[in-house]
Structure formats: C-alpha cells, structure tokens
Amino acid sequence: MSFSLNNIFNKLDKRSKVICSFILLAFIIILTLYLVRLQIKVGVVYWDVYLYLNNALMFAGMGEGYKIFLPPLLPYLTSIFFRVFQVTDAFLYVISGIIFALGMGGMYLLLKLRFSPFKSLCGAIIFSSMTVILSWAVSGTLDVPAVCFSIWFLYLTIYGLEKNSNALYLAFPIAALAFLTRYTAGLMLLPVLFIFITHYLEKGVEKTQIKKLVLGMVLGLLIMIPFMGFFYTNLGTPFPFLDQLGVSVENQVSSRDPGLMPDRAYYLKNIPNYISSYPLDKGYGAMLNPVKGHVNPISYIILILTGIGLIASASGVLKNYVKILISNIKTLKEKIVSKDRKNNLKYFSPILTAILIILFIFSLNGNSYLISEALMFAMVLSIYLFLKKYEMGNIKNKSLGNSILDLTIIIWFFTYFISHSFLSVKVDRYFVTMIPALVYLIVLGLSSTGNLLARLTGRLNQKNIISGGLVLLMVLTLFASSIHPYQNHVPYPIYGYQEEGGEWMANYDPDYADKIIYSNNWPAFSWYLKMNVNRGFLPDFNNSDEFSQMLKNSNATYYIGTDANFLHLKDYKRIGNTSDVFFFQIINESAS
C-alpha cells in the first residue's frame, strides 16, 4: 500500500486539535445529558444534598436552611432557578452537570499543556470514567464541582503566566468559585504557589502580569464579599470555614461518626476501587462508595502499566541524582578533612533533598498534616532546584518546563492525599480531590510505557502510534467497564420512600405547615414538606421516654421516623406509615 500507518497517523495528527475538540465536545454533551437525566430519575442519593437544597430554599426566601455555614455557591445558584422557575431538585443536578461539563473541558486543556491533543482527549475521558467521579458527578454534592473549578484555576494560572496573561484576570475569580463550592479547594493554593515560585525563578515576573494578577484577586474578593456579608449577618463571623479548618487540624471526631476510619493508608489501598469498580449486588450504594464494590481488573492493569511508565521515566533522573549525591558527599568529606570551607553550599543541594525526603517520610507518622504538607512542599521545591542546577528533567523549555508541571501535579496529589489521610473520617468521595492529578499521572505513565514498548520492539519511529494506541485501549476499556454497571444499578429513586412520606403527611393534614414537626431525617422532610422540620434523633437521648418528653416539651404535633416500626413514644400514637416511614401524632391533639 502506498500509505503506511505512519503516513495516516501524521495526516490525522495535523488535524488532531480540530478532530479531538469535536470528539470531546460531543462526548461531553452526550455524557452530561445522560448523567443528568439519570440523576433526575434517581433524585437525592446522599444526605448532604438535602442540606444544600434546604439552603437553596433559604437563599430563595422560602425556608430557614440548615447548617448555613456550609459552602454557599451551589445552593445560591440553585436558588436563582427556584425564584425564576419552580422548586425542584432537578435544577441542582443541571447546575452540577454544567460545571462537570466545564470540568471535562478544563481537564482536556490542562493535559494539553503537557500531552498531545489525542492523549489529552483520552485523559479527559479517563477523568469522567472513574467510578468515584461518574457516580458523584451530577449528584448535587460539592466534591466534583469544586474539583472542576480547581482544574480551571490551575490551568488559567499556568496559561496566563506562559501564554496569554489575560487569563490571569480569571484565575482567582475561578479560585473564589472553587472555594465557595467546597472550602477544601483552598488547598489548591499550594500547587499554584509552586507555579508562581518556579515561574519567577525561570523567567521572572512582568509588571503586566502582576497588575492582572492583582486585579484578578480583587475580582475574586468581590465575588466572596456578598457571601462573607451573609455569614457575618447570620453567624456573627465572615469566616465560618475557619472553624472547620480548626476541627480538621485538631482531628477530633465522634466515635459514632459512620466515616470513622483511623487507617492512614485507607485511600492508598483503595485507589483501584476509585478507578473502576462495580457493585456485587443491585445496590446503588457500592457505586457511591466504591470500596463496597468489587475492583474491576482494568484498574490493576492501568496501575501496573502506569507504574512501569513512571518508573521508566524517573529512572534516568534518579540514577543521576544518586551519582551526584554520592559524589557530593564524598567531596564534602574531603573538604571537611582538609578544612576547606570554600563553596561548600553548592554541594549541599542533593543532600538537602535527601534530608527533606527522609523527614517527610517520618512526618507521615506524626500528629499534624500541616507539618507533612510543609515538608512535602519543601521536598518538591528542592527537587526542582536540584533539576534546575544540574540541567536535568527538561527544565529549560520555551513553555513551562514539563518537569515543573509534573512536580506541580505531584504537589496537587499529595496536598489532598496527606490532608485527607490524616483525618480520622474517611469518605470515598473525598478522593475526588485527587482524581485530576491521578489522571495526569496515568496519562504520563501510559505514554511512557508505550514509548518503552516502542524502544523494546525496535519501532521508535512509531512510538507515538504505540503509546497513543495503548492509552486509547485503556480508555475504551475503562469507559465501557465503568458505564455498564452505572447504567444497570440506577433503576429507582434512592430516597423515594421519604418523598412518598412527605406526600402522605400533606394528604393527612393539609395544615401541617402550621404545626411543629420533628424527624430523625429532618433535612429530607424539610425539603419534601417545604418547611422547617426539627431534628429528632433518638440516639441523642437515653431512652424513648426521655425522647418523648422532649417532643412534648417542644409542643411537637408530629414525629416522622424512618425505621421506626417498633418505636413506642409516650403520649404519641402511630397514625400511619408508608414503606419505611412511620408517623406519630401527639395524643391529646388528635383527641381534640
């Protein structure tokens, strides 16, 4: 044939940006619409979503809200739709879907700073295909939207410093949106700080860049001020997130917390579950909590191939580092013996890196994640300085050096890995914060493994085809294995019985809104009844009589309980039930 595989690939590569952009756009639209449609069918899948919906009612002037110190952005955006159109949880899923779609696009652009358009497209699909992303993407929770904004924050910062400084206008406004979506997004300042430091050391900072950065920060502050004012008015402090920061630093948690998990290796051990897993039964819970599911073999294959590639990529630098380290230690010993103190510091760089690595490893057994975070940052910065000093790792580059971007991603991953691993409460969805960094490393590792295969088979002229083909094979397998169980395990509303309970209450007493109601699932019934339902949690009391007395003293007319089939409340009688929801009414009122 006149056309070789290389010729075909080269022709396609010339149009790769257009082709990949079109495929990505189509993929984003189709997947987002599919997920949003399913989410509307399923409804609320997690307790916290009721809190955000109730806070949306509060911002819309239709309710009192719950835990109003929680990040306000998604509830506020949802409240706009409540005021303009109607009150329905579907708007929260639509907003989450739009942000997720933007996040997939941002993932593609971030990867394209380092990889070809084709591999960046594959990376964006890997991002959206991971079990822990797919099941939470448009669920109405905050984790995925926050990480989508974080992707854009990092991308705009890098793009603004390296290619078009106008992007700096948007970087910190996006950072503000990320922070207002989930407060832990504030930790993204660490990788961004590393970008600023390395850019300054490599190229310096132009006055125009500083002006645009400052203006961007001002715009970000303007976005935050109205919410800070809201917090101050209602909570007496404009910074409620500082209390949450204090709790995370002190790491104090109730022994009754269902997420209690002191094992610091929890997330590390369960990475295969987060990449791809499927439920062992028809329960949807294993989709939301991948640790409860069975690991898909593709996870292990991806991790093994990624590990091989990363080790192969780092082996050359590591060998040189060890040689230089040994040489410098030997030189310093000789200079100490000869009492020669001239230029000793220039030999200390690789030794300092080794010391920081050792201190960082030991700090992981400590009590404060802040110390480990600081040591990790110093360690990675010292690695950069070592690479720069000995001109290794592609530091000298017209655009931001590949090694700098690699190290930035490593900081991103470990920033969240360390903080979440130290916390005693472990929840699978917290790993979402690490997924973009993990995706980057997977694409890097698979690409390197493909290049290694090309060298081993003597086909270096086809290394782009081999590495691209390997990435594509992993992507297609991962997406197929992830979407199939998701499609088969979302058949019905998770909390449909509570919605049914709300309808029963409205039919039983049309004037229920004028009564005082308590429930053990108060956020859910506040949402379905569109009123303030009070917390009535039996485990907070010594016994049911004490609980009954509290209800009576609070002038509660009704108590709505789930899983309360055998509950007996003094001075209250059961008036009905639907599925797993049971209704109790005070006896003297019902008699009258």
Coordinates of C-alpha atoms in Angstrom, one line a residue:
M1 CA 0.0 0.0 0.0
S2 CA 1.2 3.5 -0.8
F3 CA 0.1 4.8 2.6
S4 CA 1.9 3.5 5.6
L5 CA 0.5 3.6 9.1
N6 CA 2.8 6.4 9.9
N7 CA 1.6 8.5 7.0
I8 CA -2.0 8.0 8.0
F9 CA -1.2 8.9 11.6
N10 CA 0.8 12.0 10.6
K11 CA -2.1 13.3 8.4
L12 CA -4.5 12.8 11.3
D13 CA -2.1 14.4 13.7
K14 CA -2.0 17.6 11.7
R15 CA -5.8 18.0 12.2
S16 CA -5.7 16.5 15.7
K17 CA -6.8 19.6 17.5
V18 CA -9.9 20.1 15.5
I19 CA -10.8 16.3 15.5
C20 CA -10.2 15.9 19.2
S21 CA -12.0 19.1 20.1
F22 CA -15.1 17.9 18.1
I23 CA -15.0 14.4 19.7
L24 CA -14.6 15.9 23.2
L25 CA -17.5 18.3 22.7
A26 CA -19.7 15.5 21.5
F27 CA -18.6 13.3 24.4
I28 CA -19.2 16.0 27.0
I29 CA -22.7 16.8 25.7
I30 CA -23.8 13.2 25.4
L31 CA -22.4 12.0 28.8
T32 CA -23.6 15.1 30.7
L33 CA -27.2 14.8 29.3
Y34 CA -27.2 11.1 30.1
L35 CA -26.0 11.6 33.7
V36 CA -28.3 14.5 34.4
R37 CA -31.3 12.6 33.0
L38 CA -30.5 9.6 35.2
Q39 CA -29.9 11.8 38.2
I40 CA -33.3 13.4 37.9
K41 CA -34.8 10.0 37.7
V42 CA -32.9 8.8 40.8
G43 CA -33.3 12.0 42.8
V44 CA -31.3 12.6 46.0
V45 CA -28.7 10.0 46.7
Y46 CA -26.9 11.4 49.7
W47 CA -27.9 13.0 53.0
D48 CA -25.9 16.2 52.4
V49 CA -27.8 17.0 49.3
Y50 CA -30.9 17.7 51.4
L51 CA -28.8 20.3 53.3
Y52 CA -27.9 22.1 50.0
L53 CA -31.5 22.0 48.8
N54 CA -32.8 23.5 52.0
N55 CA -30.1 26.2 51.9
A56 CA -31.2 26.9 48.3
L57 CA -34.7 27.4 49.7
M58 CA -33.3 29.8 52.3
F59 CA -31.4 31.9 49.6
A60 CA -34.7 31.9 47.7
G61 CA -36.5 33.3 50.7
M62 CA -38.6 30.1 51.1
G63 CA -37.1 28.4 54.2
E64 CA -34.7 28.7 57.1
G65 CA -31.9 26.5 55.8
Y66 CA -29.6 24.0 57.7
K67 CA -26.0 24.3 58.6
I68 CA -25.8 27.6 56.8
F69 CA -22.0 27.7 57.4
L70 CA -21.7 25.2 54.6
P71 CA -20.2 26.3 51.2
P72 CA -22.9 28.5 49.6
L73 CA -22.3 28.7 45.9
L74 CA -24.3 25.7 44.6
P75 CA -27.3 26.4 46.9
Y76 CA -27.2 30.0 45.9
L77 CA -27.1 29.2 42.1
T78 CA -29.9 26.7 42.6
S79 CA -32.0 29.3 44.5
I80 CA -31.9 31.6 41.4
F81 CA -33.8 28.8 39.4
F82 CA -36.2 28.4 42.4
R83 CA -37.1 32.0 42.2
V84 CA -37.4 32.2 38.4
F85 CA -39.0 28.9 37.6
Q86 CA -40.1 26.4 40.2
V87 CA -38.8 24.5 43.2
T88 CA -37.3 21.1 42.2
D89 CA -34.1 19.3 42.9
A90 CA -33.6 18.9 39.2
F91 CA -32.0 22.3 39.0
L92 CA -29.3 21.4 41.4
Y93 CA -28.4 18.4 39.1
V94 CA -28.5 20.6 36.0
I95 CA -26.1 23.1 37.6
S96 CA -23.8 20.3 38.7
G97 CA -23.9 18.9 35.1
I98 CA -22.9 22.2 33.6
I99 CA -20.0 22.5 36.0
F100 CA -19.0 18.9 35.3
A101 CA -19.1 19.6 31.5
L102 CA -16.8 22.6 32.0
G103 CA -14.5 20.4 34.2
M104 CA -14.1 17.8 31.5
G105 CA -13.1 20.6 29.1
G106 CA -10.7 22.0 31.6
M107 CA -9.1 18.6 32.2
Y108 CA -8.5 18.4 28.4
L109 CA -6.9 21.8 28.3
L110 CA -4.8 21.1 31.4
L111 CA -3.5 17.9 29.9
K112 CA -2.8 19.6 26.6
L113 CA -0.2 21.7 28.3
R114 CA 1.9 18.5 28.5
F115 CA 0.5 16.0 26.1
S116 CA -0.8 15.8 22.5
P117 CA -4.5 16.6 21.8
F118 CA -5.3 12.9 21.4
K119 CA -3.8 11.9 24.7
S120 CA -5.4 14.9 26.4
L121 CA -8.8 13.8 25.0
C122 CA -8.2 10.3 26.4
G123 CA -7.2 11.8 29.7
A124 CA -10.5 13.8 29.9
I125 CA -12.4 10.6 29.2
I126 CA -10.4 8.8 31.9
F127 CA -11.3 11.6 34.3
S128 CA -15.0 11.2 33.6
S129 CA -15.0 7.4 33.6
M130 CA -13.6 6.8 37.0
T131 CA -16.2 5.2 39.3
V132 CA -15.7 7.8 42.1
I133 CA -16.3 10.6 39.6
L134 CA -19.1 9.1 37.5
S135 CA -21.4 8.3 40.4
W136 CA -20.9 11.7 42.1
A137 CA -20.6 14.0 39.0
V138 CA -24.1 15.4 38.9
S139 CA -25.4 14.1 42.3
G140 CA -25.8 17.6 43.8
T141 CA -22.8 17.1 46.2
L142 CA -20.0 19.6 46.2
D143 CA -16.9 17.4 45.6
V144 CA -16.9 17.1 41.8
P145 CA -18.0 20.7 41.1
A146 CA -15.2 22.0 43.4
V147 CA -12.6 19.9 41.7
C148 CA -13.8 21.1 38.2
F149 CA -13.3 24.7 39.3
S150 CA -9.9 23.8 40.7
I151 CA -8.8 22.3 37.4
W152 CA -9.6 25.6 35.7
F153 CA -7.9 27.6 38.5
L154 CA -4.6 25.8 37.9
Y155 CA -5.0 25.8 34.1
L156 CA -5.7 29.5 33.9
T157 CA -2.8 30.3 36.2
I158 CA -0.3 28.4 34.1
Y159 CA -1.8 29.6 30.7
G160 CA -1.8 33.1 32.0
L161 CA 1.8 33.1 33.1
E162 CA 3.1 31.2 30.0
K163 CA 1.0 32.1 27.0
N164 CA -1.7 34.8 27.5
S165 CA -1.5 37.0 30.6
N166 CA -5.2 38.0 30.1
A167 CA -6.1 34.6 31.6
L168 CA -4.8 35.8 34.9
Y169 CA -7.9 38.0 35.2
L170 CA -10.0 34.9 35.5
A171 CA -7.7 32.6 37.6
F172 CA -8.6 34.0 41.1
P173 CA -12.3 34.6 40.4
I174 CA -12.4 30.9 39.5
A175 CA -10.5 30.1 42.6
A176 CA -13.1 32.0 44.6
L177 CA -15.9 30.0 43.0
A178 CA -14.0 26.8 43.8
F179 CA -13.6 27.8 47.4
L180 CA -17.2 28.8 47.8
T181 CA -18.2 25.4 46.3
R182 CA -16.1 23.5 48.8
Y183 CA -13.7 25.0 51.3
T184 CA -11.0 22.4 50.8
A185 CA -10.4 23.9 47.4
G186 CA -8.4 26.4 49.2
L187 CA -5.6 23.9 49.4
M188 CA -5.1 24.4 45.7
L189 CA -3.0 27.5 46.7
L190 CA -0.1 25.1 47.3
P191 CA 0.4 23.9 43.7
V192 CA -0.4 27.3 42.4
L193 CA 2.2 28.8 44.8
F194 CA 4.8 26.3 43.4
I195 CA 3.9 27.5 39.9
F196 CA 4.5 31.2 40.9
I197 CA 7.8 30.4 42.5
T198 CA 9.2 28.3 39.6
H199 CA 8.0 30.8 37.0
Y200 CA 9.7 33.6 38.9
L201 CA 12.9 31.6 39.1
E202 CA 12.8 30.7 35.5
K203 CA 11.6 33.8 33.8
G204 CA 10.9 36.5 36.4
V205 CA 7.6 38.3 36.6
E206 CA 6.4 41.1 34.3
K207 CA 4.7 44.2 35.6
T208 CA 1.7 43.5 33.4
Q209 CA 1.4 40.0 34.9
I210 CA 1.4 41.4 38.5
K211 CA -1.3 44.0 37.6
K212 CA -3.5 41.4 36.1
L213 CA -3.0 39.0 39.0
V214 CA -3.8 41.7 41.5
L215 CA -6.9 42.8 39.5
G216 CA -7.9 39.1 39.3
M217 CA -7.5 38.8 43.1
V218 CA -9.7 41.8 43.6
L219 CA -12.4 40.3 41.3
G220 CA -12.2 37.1 43.3
L221 CA -12.6 39.1 46.6
L222 CA -15.6 40.9 45.1
I223 CA -17.2 37.5 44.4
M224 CA -16.7 36.4 48.0
I225 CA -17.7 39.6 49.8
P226 CA -21.5 39.1 49.5
F227 CA -21.2 35.6 50.9
M228 CA -18.9 36.9 53.7
G229 CA -21.5 39.5 54.5
F230 CA -24.2 36.9 54.6
F231 CA -22.2 34.8 57.0
Y232 CA -21.4 37.7 59.2
T233 CA -25.1 38.7 59.4
N234 CA -26.3 35.2 60.2
L235 CA -23.4 33.7 62.0
G236 CA -21.5 36.6 63.5
T237 CA -18.4 35.8 61.6
P238 CA -17.5 36.3 57.9
F239 CA -15.2 33.3 58.0
P240 CA -17.1 30.2 59.2
F241 CA -14.7 28.0 57.4
L242 CA -12.0 28.8 59.9
D243 CA -13.9 26.7 62.5
Q244 CA -13.9 23.8 60.1
L245 CA -10.2 24.3 59.5
G246 CA -9.6 24.1 63.2
V247 CA -11.6 20.9 63.5
S248 CA -9.6 19.3 60.7
V249 CA -6.3 20.4 62.3
E250 CA -7.3 19.1 65.7
N251 CA -8.7 16.0 64.1
Q252 CA -11.4 15.5 66.7
V253 CA -14.3 13.3 65.7
S254 CA -17.1 11.5 67.4
S255 CA -16.8 7.7 67.8
R256 CA -20.3 7.5 66.4
D257 CA -19.3 9.1 63.1
P258 CA -20.0 6.5 60.4
G259 CA -17.0 7.6 58.5
L260 CA -14.6 7.0 61.3
M261 CA -11.5 5.3 59.8
P262 CA -8.1 6.0 61.5
D263 CA -6.2 3.9 58.9
R264 CA -4.0 6.4 57.1
A265 CA -3.4 4.0 54.2
Y266 CA -7.2 3.8 53.5
Y267 CA -7.1 5.9 50.3
L268 CA -3.8 4.4 49.1
K269 CA -5.2 0.8 49.5
N270 CA -8.4 1.7 47.7
I271 CA -7.1 3.5 44.6
P272 CA -8.1 0.6 42.4
N273 CA -11.7 0.8 43.6
Y274 CA -11.8 4.5 42.8
I275 CA -10.6 4.0 39.2
S276 CA -13.1 1.3 38.3
S277 CA -15.3 -1.0 40.5
Y278 CA -18.7 -2.5 40.2
P279 CA -21.4 -3.5 42.8
L280 CA -21.6 -7.0 44.0
D281 CA -25.4 -6.8 44.1
K282 CA -28.1 -4.5 42.8
G283 CA -27.5 -1.9 45.5
Y284 CA -26.5 1.6 44.3
G285 CA -24.5 2.2 47.5
A286 CA -21.5 0.5 46.1
M287 CA -21.5 2.9 43.2
L288 CA -21.4 5.9 45.6
N289 CA -18.9 4.1 47.9
P290 CA -16.6 2.2 45.5
V291 CA -14.8 0.5 48.5
K292 CA -18.0 -1.6 48.9
G293 CA -17.8 -2.8 45.4
H294 CA -15.6 -5.3 43.5
V295 CA -12.5 -3.9 41.8
N296 CA -12.6 -4.2 38.0
P297 CA -9.4 -5.9 36.6
I298 CA -8.8 -2.9 34.3
S299 CA -7.9 -0.9 37.4
Y300 CA -4.9 -3.1 38.2
I301 CA -3.9 -3.2 34.5
I302 CA -3.9 0.6 34.3
L303 CA -2.0 1.0 37.6
I304 CA 0.7 -1.6 36.6
L305 CA 1.2 0.0 33.2
T306 CA 1.3 3.5 34.7
G307 CA 3.8 2.4 37.4
I308 CA 6.1 0.9 34.8
G309 CA 6.0 4.1 32.7
L310 CA 6.6 6.4 35.7
I311 CA 9.5 4.3 37.0
A312 CA 11.0 4.2 33.5
S313 CA 10.6 8.0 33.2
A314 CA 12.1 8.7 36.6
S315 CA 14.9 6.1 36.5
G316 CA 17.3 8.2 34.5
V317 CA 17.0 11.2 36.7
L318 CA 17.1 9.0 39.8
K319 CA 20.4 7.3 38.7
N320 CA 22.0 10.7 38.0
Y321 CA 20.7 12.0 41.4
V322 CA 22.3 9.1 43.3
K323 CA 25.6 9.5 41.4
I324 CA 25.7 13.3 42.2
L325 CA 24.6 12.7 45.8
I326 CA 27.4 10.2 46.4
S327 CA 29.9 12.4 44.6
N328 CA 28.9 15.5 46.6
I329 CA 29.0 13.6 49.9
K330 CA 32.5 12.3 49.1
T331 CA 33.6 15.8 48.0
L332 CA 32.3 17.4 51.2
K333 CA 34.0 14.8 53.4
E334 CA 37.3 15.6 51.7
K335 CA 36.8 19.3 52.1
I336 CA 35.9 18.9 55.8
V337 CA 39.0 16.8 56.3
S338 CA 41.2 19.4 54.5
K339 CA 39.3 22.2 56.4
D340 CA 38.4 23.8 53.0
R341 CA 35.2 25.8 53.6
K342 CA 35.0 27.5 50.1
N343 CA 31.9 26.9 48.0
N344 CA 30.6 24.1 50.3
L345 CA 26.9 25.2 49.8
K346 CA 26.9 24.3 46.1
Y347 CA 27.4 20.6 47.0
F348 CA 24.6 20.6 49.5
S349 CA 21.6 20.7 47.1
P350 CA 21.2 16.9 46.6
I351 CA 21.9 16.3 50.3
L352 CA 19.2 18.7 51.3
T353 CA 16.8 16.9 49.0
A354 CA 17.6 13.6 50.6
I355 CA 17.2 15.0 54.1
L356 CA 13.8 16.5 53.3
I357 CA 12.6 13.2 51.7
I358 CA 13.6 11.4 54.9
L359 CA 11.9 14.0 57.2
F360 CA 8.7 13.9 55.0
I361 CA 8.5 10.1 55.3
F362 CA 8.9 10.2 59.1
S363 CA 6.3 13.1 59.4
L364 CA 3.7 10.8 57.9
N365 CA 3.6 9.0 61.3
G366 CA 3.1 12.3 63.1
N367 CA 0.1 14.1 64.5
S368 CA -0.2 17.1 62.2
Y369 CA -0.8 17.0 58.5
L370 CA 0.3 20.7 58.3
I371 CA 3.9 19.6 59.1
S372 CA 3.8 16.9 56.4
E373 CA 2.3 19.4 53.9
A374 CA 5.1 21.9 54.6
L375 CA 7.8 19.2 54.3
M376 CA 6.2 17.8 51.1
F377 CA 6.2 21.3 49.5
A378 CA 9.8 21.9 50.6
M379 CA 10.8 18.5 49.3
V380 CA 9.3 19.0 45.8
L381 CA 10.8 22.5 45.6
S382 CA 14.2 21.2 46.5
I383 CA 13.8 18.5 43.7
Y384 CA 13.0 21.3 41.3
L385 CA 16.1 23.3 42.4
F386 CA 18.2 20.2 42.0
L387 CA 16.9 19.6 38.5
K388 CA 17.5 23.2 37.6
K389 CA 21.0 23.2 39.0
Y390 CA 22.1 20.2 37.1
E391 CA 20.0 21.0 34.0
M392 CA 18.0 17.7 34.1
G393 CA 14.4 16.9 33.6
N394 CA 13.7 19.3 30.6
I395 CA 13.6 22.4 32.8
K396 CA 14.9 24.6 30.0
N397 CA 11.9 24.9 27.7
K398 CA 10.1 27.7 25.9
S399 CA 6.9 26.9 27.6
L400 CA 6.6 25.9 31.3
G401 CA 9.0 23.0 31.6
N402 CA 7.4 19.6 31.6
S403 CA 9.2 18.7 34.8
I404 CA 7.8 21.8 36.5
L405 CA 4.3 20.8 35.5
D406 CA 4.9 17.2 36.6
L407 CA 6.1 18.4 40.0
T408 CA 3.1 20.7 40.3
I409 CA 0.7 17.8 39.7
I410 CA 2.6 15.8 42.4
I411 CA 2.1 18.6 44.8
W412 CA -1.6 18.7 44.0
F413 CA -2.0 14.9 44.6
F414 CA 0.0 14.9 47.9
T415 CA -1.6 18.0 49.2
Y416 CA -5.0 16.4 49.3
F417 CA -3.7 12.8 49.9
I418 CA -1.9 13.9 53.1
S419 CA -4.7 16.1 54.5
H420 CA -7.5 13.5 53.9
S421 CA -5.3 10.6 55.0
F422 CA -4.6 12.3 58.3
L423 CA -8.2 13.0 59.1
S424 CA -9.9 10.3 61.1
V425 CA -13.1 10.5 59.0
K426 CA -12.6 8.8 55.6
V427 CA -15.2 9.1 52.9
D428 CA -14.7 7.7 49.4
R429 CA -15.9 10.8 47.7
Y430 CA -13.1 12.8 49.3
F431 CA -10.7 11.1 46.9
V432 CA -12.3 13.1 44.1
T433 CA -9.9 16.0 45.0
M434 CA -7.0 13.8 43.9
I435 CA -8.5 12.4 40.7
P436 CA -7.3 15.2 38.2
A437 CA -3.7 14.7 39.5
L438 CA -4.1 10.9 39.3
V439 CA -5.4 11.2 35.7
Y440 CA -2.4 13.3 34.7
L441 CA 0.0 10.7 36.2
I442 CA -1.9 7.9 34.5
V443 CA -1.6 9.5 31.0
L444 CA 2.1 10.3 31.7
G445 CA 2.7 6.7 32.8
L446 CA 0.8 5.1 30.0
S447 CA 2.6 7.3 27.4
S448 CA 6.0 6.4 28.9
T449 CA 5.1 2.7 28.9
G450 CA 4.1 3.0 25.2
N451 CA 7.4 4.7 24.4
L452 CA 9.2 1.9 26.3
L453 CA 7.4 -0.7 24.2
A454 CA 8.4 1.1 21.1
R455 CA 12.1 1.0 22.1
L456 CA 12.0 -2.6 23.1
T457 CA 10.4 -3.7 19.8
G458 CA 12.7 -1.5 17.7
R459 CA 9.9 0.7 16.5
L460 CA 11.0 4.1 17.7
N461 CA 9.6 5.7 14.6
Q462 CA 6.2 4.5 15.6
K463 CA 6.4 5.4 19.3
N464 CA 3.5 8.0 19.1
I465 CA 1.3 5.4 17.5
I466 CA 2.2 2.7 20.1
S467 CA 1.8 5.0 23.1
G468 CA -1.3 6.5 21.7
G469 CA -2.8 3.1 21.0
L470 CA -2.0 1.9 24.5
V471 CA -3.7 4.9 26.0
L472 CA -6.7 4.5 23.7
L473 CA -7.1 0.9 24.6
M474 CA -7.1 1.6 28.3
V475 CA -9.5 4.5 27.9
L476 CA -12.1 2.5 25.9
T477 CA -11.9 -0.5 28.3
L478 CA -12.2 1.8 31.4
F479 CA -15.1 3.7 30.0
A480 CA -17.0 0.6 28.9
S481 CA -16.4 -1.1 32.3
S482 CA -17.5 2.0 34.2
I483 CA -20.6 3.0 32.3
H484 CA -22.1 -0.5 32.2
P485 CA -22.6 -1.1 36.0
Y486 CA -23.6 2.5 36.4
Q487 CA -26.3 2.0 33.8
N488 CA -27.5 -1.2 35.4
H489 CA -27.6 0.0 39.0
V490 CA -29.6 3.2 38.8
P491 CA -33.1 1.9 38.4
Y492 CA -35.1 3.8 41.0
P493 CA -35.0 6.7 43.4
I494 CA -32.8 6.0 46.5
Y495 CA -34.9 8.1 48.9
G496 CA -38.2 7.7 47.1
Y497 CA -39.8 6.4 50.3
Q498 CA -39.1 9.7 52.1
E499 CA -40.7 11.6 49.2
E500 CA -43.7 9.3 49.5
G501 CA -43.8 10.0 53.2
G502 CA -43.9 13.8 52.6
E503 CA -46.8 13.3 50.3
W504 CA -48.6 11.2 52.9
M505 CA -48.2 13.9 55.5
A506 CA -49.5 16.6 53.2
N507 CA -52.6 14.5 52.4
Y508 CA -53.2 13.6 56.1
D509 CA -53.0 17.1 57.4
P510 CA -53.2 19.9 54.7
D511 CA -52.4 22.4 57.5
Y512 CA -49.2 20.6 58.5
A513 CA -47.1 23.7 57.9
D514 CA -48.7 25.4 60.9
K515 CA -47.6 22.5 63.2
I516 CA -44.3 21.7 64.9
I517 CA -42.8 18.5 63.3
Y518 CA -39.8 16.5 64.4
S519 CA -38.0 13.8 62.4
N520 CA -34.9 11.7 62.5
N521 CA -34.4 12.6 58.9
W522 CA -35.2 16.3 59.3
P523 CA -33.3 17.7 56.3
A524 CA -35.1 15.3 54.0
F525 CA -38.6 16.0 55.3
S526 CA -37.8 19.8 55.5
W527 CA -37.2 19.6 51.8
Y528 CA -40.2 17.4 50.9
L529 CA -42.6 19.4 53.1
K530 CA -41.0 22.8 52.3
M531 CA -41.0 23.8 55.9
N532 CA -38.6 23.7 58.9
V533 CA -38.7 20.2 60.3
N534 CA -36.8 19.9 63.6
R535 CA -34.1 17.4 64.5
G536 CA -35.4 14.5 66.4
F537 CA -32.7 11.9 66.7
L538 CA -33.4 9.1 69.2
P539 CA -29.8 8.1 69.8
D540 CA -29.2 11.6 71.3
F541 CA -31.3 10.5 74.3
N542 CA -31.0 7.8 76.9
N543 CA -34.4 6.2 76.1
S544 CA -37.6 6.6 74.2
D545 CA -39.4 8.1 77.2
E546 CA -36.9 10.9 77.5
F547 CA -37.2 11.4 73.7
S548 CA -41.0 11.5 74.0
Q549 CA -40.7 14.1 76.8
M550 CA -38.5 16.3 74.6
L551 CA -41.1 16.2 71.8
K552 CA -43.9 17.1 74.2
N553 CA -42.0 19.9 75.8
S554 CA -41.3 21.2 72.3
N555 CA -45.0 21.2 71.5
A556 CA -44.4 18.8 68.7
T557 CA -47.6 17.7 67.0
Y558 CA -46.0 15.1 64.7
Y559 CA -42.9 12.9 64.7
I560 CA -41.8 11.3 61.4
G561 CA -39.4 8.4 61.8
T562 CA -37.7 6.1 59.4
D563 CA -37.0 2.5 60.5
A564 CA -39.3 3.2 63.4
N565 CA -41.6 0.1 63.1
F566 CA -41.1 -0.9 66.7
L567 CA -40.8 2.5 68.2
H568 CA -43.2 3.4 71.0
L569 CA -43.5 7.0 72.1
K570 CA -45.2 8.0 75.3
D571 CA -48.1 10.5 74.7
Y572 CA -47.8 9.9 71.0
K573 CA -49.6 7.3 68.8
R574 CA -48.8 5.9 65.4
I575 CA -51.2 7.3 62.8
G576 CA -49.9 5.6 59.7
N577 CA -46.9 4.6 57.7
T578 CA -45.6 4.3 54.1
S579 CA -42.9 1.8 53.3
D580 CA -40.2 2.7 55.8
V581 CA -41.7 6.0 57.1
F582 CA -43.8 6.0 60.3
F583 CA -45.9 8.8 61.5
F584 CA -46.7 9.7 65.2
Q585 CA -49.1 12.3 66.5
I586 CA -49.5 13.7 70.0
I587 CA -52.5 12.0 71.6
N588 CA -54.2 15.0 73.3
E589 CA -54.2 17.0 70.0
S590 CA -55.6 14.1 67.9
A591 CA -58.3 13.5 70.5
S592 CA -59.3 17.1 70.4

